[in-house]
């Protein structure tokens, strides 16, 4: 894929700028959201989870795609283990539900999210990555689920999202044995859709984001919101949901204009470049 011309990112203002564990910048329809706890390997503290939730709820209307990256040598070291105090059962459930709320805002928010992975993508870091729609993995990336070694279980949606990417058997193996997948193994298993060189992930993701931003918003909505739900439905229900979603998408004025443009020779053809 050809890389896009470098975009001119400018810092966010207001609420988004006040989130001190994130750095958020915009370039037209693309928002870059960076985890900014490199000294702690972007470990997910309660504050960082809350800030992620706030950021995704408050994306500007102009944003059509998000690129999520991690500052420093690793994408994300998972749950901030220093905050694992004595929680009772009720607090533990609420803590996990807080993660679910934040990551649901990523998966089922307004716009598609592309994660750029490098270094450690472990535990809650893999849960975060798996809530994104597209994962671009640099060569240094490795994937692990060390919850078993830590005496924990996944709590950030990993038991739901990771098997949908790689299958229950592979996730079971990772959690029971501590098996770590390198980048190529992870891509082969379905944990990421793109493999790129170290340092090339951001430009690649921005180019993908540009393509996504160029789609009709209703088509992107259908892919984000209908596709995973249809995958969870029975064949009969899935086919019916598909019919409804297809009718909604094709009835939009934007779809009609795009069809007209193709029929009048004004739209691009599908080619393998
Ligand atoms: C942390 C964390 C963390 C680093 N919580 N502080 N996740 C894990 O079990 C992964 C634990 N982390 C690691 O295995 C390694 O830190 C890394 C492979 C990610 C990076 O290694 P390295 O050599 O680059 O860094 P480091 O020296 O280990 O860590 C640098 C600092 O970050 C150090 O703090 P410092 O104050 O001594 O400088 C580390 O303590 C700190 N740090 N990772 C807290 N995770 C909703 S359920 C989800 C359940 C899970 O995610 S379980 C998996 C947790």
mmCIF file of N, CA and C in Angstrom, residues 13-82:
data_model
loop_
_atom_site.group_PDB
_atom_site.id
_atom_site.type_symbol
_atom_site.label_atom_id
_atom_site.label_comp_id
_atom_site.label_asym_id
_atom_site.label_seq_id
_atom_site.Cartn_x
_atom_site.Cartn_y
_atom_site.Cartn_z
ATOM 1 N N UNK A 13 -7.622 20.623 21.774
ATOM 2 C CA UNK A 13 -7.868 21.680 22.759
ATOM 3 C C UNK A 13 -8.884 21.204 23.788
ATOM 4 N N UNK A 14 -9.063 22.006 24.819
ATOM 5 C CA UNK A 14 -10.143 21.797 25.774
ATOM 6 C C UNK A 14 -10.005 20.506 26.541
ATOM 7 N N UNK A 15 -11.133 19.816 26.689
ATOM 8 C CA UNK A 15 -11.188 18.601 27.504
ATOM 9 C C UNK A 15 -10.157 17.570 27.060
ATOM 10 N N UNK A 16 -10.053 17.345 25.753
ATOM 11 C CA UNK A 16 -9.130 16.314 25.264
ATOM 12 C C UNK A 16 -7.679 16.664 25.596
ATOM 13 N N UNK A 17 -7.366 17.969 25.616
ATOM 14 C CA UNK A 17 -6.001 18.391 25.941
ATOM 15 C C UNK A 17 -5.707 18.250 27.425
ATOM 16 N N UNK A 18 -6.761 18.176 28.232
ATOM 17 C CA UNK A 18 -6.555 18.106 29.689
ATOM 18 C C UNK A 18 -6.252 16.686 30.175
ATOM 19 N N UNK A 19 -6.361 15.704 29.308
ATOM 20 C CA UNK A 19 -6.140 14.307 29.709
ATOM 21 C C UNK A 19 -4.635 14.047 29.717
ATOM 22 N N UNK A 20 -4.036 14.052 30.906
ATOM 23 C CA UNK A 20 -2.575 14.116 30.984
ATOM 24 C C UNK A 20 -1.875 12.793 30.690
ATOM 25 N N UNK A 21 -2.608 11.681 30.641
ATOM 26 C CA UNK A 21 -1.960 10.398 30.320
ATOM 27 C C UNK A 21 -2.136 10.031 28.849
ATOM 28 N N UNK A 22 -2.723 10.960 28.111
ATOM 29 C CA UNK A 22 -2.899 10.771 26.669
ATOM 30 C C UNK A 22 -2.358 12.006 25.950
ATOM 31 N N UNK A 23 -1.908 11.823 24.725
ATOM 32 C CA UNK A 23 -1.639 12.984 23.877
ATOM 33 C C UNK A 23 -2.516 12.844 22.646
ATOM 34 N N UNK A 24 -3.335 13.839 22.408
ATOM 35 C CA UNK A 24 -4.331 13.743 21.344
ATOM 36 C C UNK A 24 -4.097 14.867 20.342
ATOM 37 N N UNK A 25 -4.047 14.471 19.070
ATOM 38 C CA UNK A 25 -3.803 15.438 17.996
ATOM 39 C C UNK A 25 -4.760 15.132 16.852
ATOM 40 N N UNK A 26 -5.070 16.161 16.087
ATOM 41 C CA UNK A 26 -5.974 15.987 14.953
ATOM 42 C C UNK A 26 -5.282 16.420 13.652
ATOM 43 N N UNK A 27 -5.592 15.712 12.596
ATOM 44 C CA UNK A 27 -5.220 16.152 11.245
ATOM 45 C C UNK A 27 -6.446 15.903 10.377
ATOM 46 N N UNK A 28 -7.232 16.939 10.174
ATOM 47 C CA UNK A 28 -8.483 16.766 9.417
ATOM 48 C C UNK A 28 -9.346 15.703 10.079
ATOM 49 N N UNK A 29 -9.733 14.675 9.309
ATOM 50 C CA UNK A 29 -10.651 13.668 9.854
ATOM 51 C C UNK A 29 -9.965 12.602 10.702
ATOM 52 N N UNK A 30 -8.627 12.667 10.816
ATOM 53 C CA UNK A 30 -7.889 11.622 11.550
ATOM 54 C C UNK A 30 -7.438 12.176 12.904
ATOM 55 N N UNK A 31 -7.771 11.449 13.957
ATOM 56 C CA UNK A 31 -7.307 11.806 15.295
ATOM 57 C C UNK A 31 -6.272 10.791 15.744
ATOM 58 N N UNK A 32 -5.147 11.305 16.249
ATOM 59 C CA UNK A 32 -4.088 10.455 16.794
ATOM 60 C C UNK A 32 -4.154 10.512 18.307
ATOM 61 N N UNK A 33 -4.318 9.356 18.904
ATOM 62 C CA UNK A 33 -4.440 9.276 20.362
ATOM 63 C C UNK A 33 -3.291 8.391 20.863
ATOM 64 N N UNK A 34 -2.430 8.983 21.688
ATOM 65 C CA UNK A 34 -1.227 8.265 22.118
ATOM 66 C C UNK A 34 -1.263 8.008 23.624
ATOM 67 N N UNK A 35 -1.003 6.768 24.038
ATOM 68 C CA UNK A 35 -0.854 6.456 25.454
ATOM 69 C C UNK A 35 0.453 7.085 25.912
ATOM 70 N N UNK A 36 0.402 7.851 27.005
ATOM 71 C CA UNK A 36 1.581 8.637 27.417
ATOM 72 C C UNK A 36 2.044 8.290 28.830
ATOM 73 N N UNK A 37 2.271 6.999 29.091
ATOM 74 C CA UNK A 37 2.877 6.594 30.369
ATOM 75 C C UNK A 37 4.118 5.738 30.080
ATOM 76 N N UNK A 38 5.041 6.242 29.277
ATOM 77 C CA UNK A 38 6.152 5.373 28.863
ATOM 78 C C UNK A 38 6.988 4.866 30.026
ATOM 79 N N UNK A 39 7.121 5.658 31.098
ATOM 80 C CA UNK A 39 7.951 5.219 32.229
ATOM 81 C C UNK A 39 7.375 3.973 32.881
ATOM 82 N N UNK A 40 6.065 3.793 32.753
ATOM 83 C CA UNK A 40 5.389 2.595 33.293
ATOM 84 C C UNK A 40 4.918 1.687 32.155
ATOM 85 N N UNK A 41 5.563 1.834 31.017
ATOM 86 C CA UNK A 41 5.273 0.988 29.855
ATOM 87 C C UNK A 41 3.796 1.047 29.467
ATOM 88 N N UNK A 42 3.209 2.227 29.673
ATOM 89 C CA UNK A 42 1.800 2.475 29.354
ATOM 90 C C UNK A 42 0.861 1.514 30.084
ATOM 91 N N UNK A 43 1.265 1.102 31.295
ATOM 92 C CA UNK A 43 0.384 0.262 32.117
ATOM 93 C C UNK A 43 -0.930 1.004 32.358
ATOM 94 N N UNK A 44 -2.016 0.247 32.353
ATOM 95 C CA UNK A 44 -3.351 0.831 32.391
ATOM 96 C C UNK A 44 -3.813 1.023 33.829
ATOM 97 N N UNK A 45 -3.547 2.201 34.343
ATOM 98 C CA UNK A 45 -4.050 2.586 35.672
ATOM 99 C C UNK A 45 -5.530 2.933 35.554
ATOM 100 N N UNK A 46 -6.202 3.049 36.697
ATOM 101 C CA UNK A 46 -7.609 3.457 36.667
ATOM 102 C C UNK A 46 -7.755 4.807 35.969
ATOM 103 N N UNK A 47 -6.823 5.703 36.247
ATOM 104 C CA UNK A 47 -6.898 7.036 35.619
ATOM 105 C C UNK A 47 -6.770 6.946 34.102
ATOM 106 N N UNK A 48 -5.848 6.103 33.644
ATOM 107 C CA UNK A 48 -5.670 5.993 32.184
ATOM 108 C C UNK A 48 -6.912 5.369 31.540
ATOM 109 N N UNK A 49 -7.496 4.370 32.194
ATOM 110 C CA UNK A 49 -8.731 3.774 31.648
ATOM 111 C C UNK A 49 -9.836 4.836 31.573
ATOM 112 N N UNK A 50 -9.964 5.617 32.648
ATOM 113 C CA UNK A 50 -10.998 6.660 32.670
ATOM 114 C C UNK A 50 -10.742 7.698 31.584
ATOM 115 N N UNK A 51 -9.470 8.047 31.387
ATOM 116 C CA UNK A 51 -9.151 9.049 30.356
ATOM 117 C C UNK A 51 -9.430 8.505 28.952
ATOM 118 N N UNK A 52 -9.159 7.208 28.748
ATOM 119 C CA UNK A 52 -9.486 6.613 27.440
ATOM 120 C C UNK A 52 -10.994 6.710 27.185
ATOM 121 N N UNK A 53 -11.764 6.371 28.232
ATOM 122 C CA UNK A 53 -13.224 6.443 28.104
ATOM 123 C C UNK A 53 -13.654 7.865 27.746
ATOM 124 N N UNK A 54 -13.135 8.820 28.492
ATOM 125 C CA UNK A 54 -13.494 10.232 28.258
ATOM 126 C C UNK A 54 -13.112 10.659 26.842
ATOM 127 N N UNK A 55 -11.929 10.258 26.415
ATOM 128 C CA UNK A 55 -11.472 10.677 25.079
ATOM 129 C C UNK A 55 -12.381 10.132 23.989
ATOM 130 N N UNK A 56 -12.727 8.846 24.089
ATOM 131 C CA UNK A 56 -13.524 8.267 23.000
ATOM 132 C C UNK A 56 -14.970 8.754 23.021
ATOM 133 N N UNK A 57 -15.473 9.114 24.202
ATOM 134 C CA UNK A 57 -16.828 9.676 24.262
ATOM 135 C C UNK A 57 -16.852 11.084 23.681
ATOM 136 N N UNK A 58 -15.722 11.785 23.781
ATOM 137 C CA UNK A 58 -15.700 13.216 23.428
ATOM 138 C C UNK A 58 -14.912 13.522 22.158
ATOM 139 N N UNK A 59 -14.796 12.555 21.256
ATOM 140 C CA UNK A 59 -14.132 12.845 19.982
ATOM 141 C C UNK A 59 -14.903 13.933 19.248
ATOM 142 N N UNK A 60 -14.186 14.841 18.587
ATOM 143 C CA UNK A 60 -14.919 15.892 17.866
ATOM 144 C C UNK A 60 -15.722 15.323 16.701
ATOM 145 N N UNK A 61 -16.750 16.053 16.337
ATOM 146 C CA UNK A 61 -17.626 15.650 15.219
ATOM 147 C C UNK A 61 -16.837 15.420 13.938
ATOM 148 N N UNK A 62 -15.726 16.157 13.792
ATOM 149 C CA UNK A 62 -14.955 16.081 12.546
ATOM 150 C C UNK A 62 -14.134 14.800 12.435
ATOM 151 N N UNK A 63 -13.939 14.093 13.546
ATOM 152 C CA UNK A 63 -13.115 12.881 13.505
ATOM 153 C C UNK A 63 -13.849 11.754 12.787
ATOM 154 N N UNK A 64 -13.152 11.143 11.817
ATOM 155 C CA UNK A 64 -13.759 10.028 11.073
ATOM 156 C C UNK A 64 -12.999 8.727 11.294
ATOM 157 N N UNK A 65 -11.793 8.813 11.869
ATOM 158 C CA UNK A 65 -11.020 7.604 12.187
ATOM 159 C C UNK A 65 -9.973 7.980 13.231
ATOM 160 N N UNK A 66 -9.634 7.009 14.081
ATOM 161 C CA UNK A 66 -8.649 7.242 15.137
ATOM 162 C C UNK A 66 -7.472 6.285 14.947
ATOM 163 N N UNK A 67 -6.266 6.813 15.170
ATOM 164 C CA UNK A 67 -5.063 5.980 15.232
ATOM 165 C C UNK A 67 -4.590 5.985 16.684
ATOM 166 N N UNK A 68 -4.465 4.792 17.266
ATOM 167 C CA UNK A 68 -4.070 4.654 18.674
ATOM 168 C C UNK A 68 -2.653 4.094 18.741
ATOM 169 N N UNK A 69 -1.757 4.820 19.432
ATOM 170 C CA UNK A 69 -0.374 4.358 19.554
ATOM 171 C C UNK A 69 0.055 4.416 21.023
ATOM 172 N N UNK A 70 1.210 3.840 21.308
ATOM 173 C CA UNK A 70 1.764 3.892 22.649
ATOM 174 C C UNK A 70 3.144 4.533 22.616
ATOM 175 N N UNK A 71 3.373 5.498 23.500
ATOM 176 C CA UNK A 71 4.673 6.175 23.563
ATOM 177 C C UNK A 71 5.713 5.247 24.205
ATOM 178 N N UNK A 72 6.951 5.342 23.762
ATOM 179 C CA UNK A 72 8.014 4.558 24.385
ATOM 180 C C UNK A 72 8.244 3.224 23.695
ATOM 181 N N UNK A 73 8.908 2.321 24.424
ATOM 182 C CA UNK A 73 9.383 1.075 23.806
ATOM 183 C C UNK A 73 8.313 0.002 23.687
ATOM 184 N N UNK A 74 7.162 0.198 24.331
ATOM 185 C CA UNK A 74 6.118 -0.830 24.324
ATOM 186 C C UNK A 74 4.753 -0.192 24.086
ATOM 187 N N UNK A 75 3.893 -0.927 23.400
ATOM 188 C CA UNK A 75 2.518 -0.423 23.224
ATOM 189 C C UNK A 75 1.812 -0.345 24.570
ATOM 190 N N UNK A 76 1.782 -1.458 25.315
ATOM 191 C CA UNK A 76 1.060 -1.418 26.590
ATOM 192 C C UNK A 76 1.335 -2.668 27.418
ATOM 193 N N UNK A 77 1.719 -2.447 28.699
ATOM 194 C CA UNK A 77 2.069 -3.543 29.620
ATOM 195 C C UNK A 77 0.867 -4.076 30.389
ATOM 196 N N UNK A 78 -0.349 -3.679 29.987
ATOM 197 C CA UNK A 78 -1.544 -4.241 30.629
ATOM 198 C C UNK A 78 -1.905 -3.538 31.921
ATOM 199 N N UNK A 79 -2.686 -4.228 32.717
ATOM 200 C CA UNK A 79 -3.166 -3.690 33.994
ATOM 201 C C UNK A 79 -2.012 -3.135 34.826
ATOM 202 N N UNK A 80 -2.231 -1.962 35.430
ATOM 203 C CA UNK A 80 -1.230 -1.421 36.356
ATOM 204 C C UNK A 80 -1.257 -2.261 37.631
ATOM 205 N N UNK A 81 -0.269 -3.135 37.745
ATOM 206 C CA UNK A 81 -0.272 -4.101 38.849
ATOM 207 C C UNK A 81 -0.089 -3.424 40.205
ATOM 208 N N UNK A 82 0.473 -2.206 40.204
ATOM 209 C CA UNK A 82 0.679 -1.519 41.482
ATOM 210 C C UNK A 82 -0.646 -1.075 42.100
#
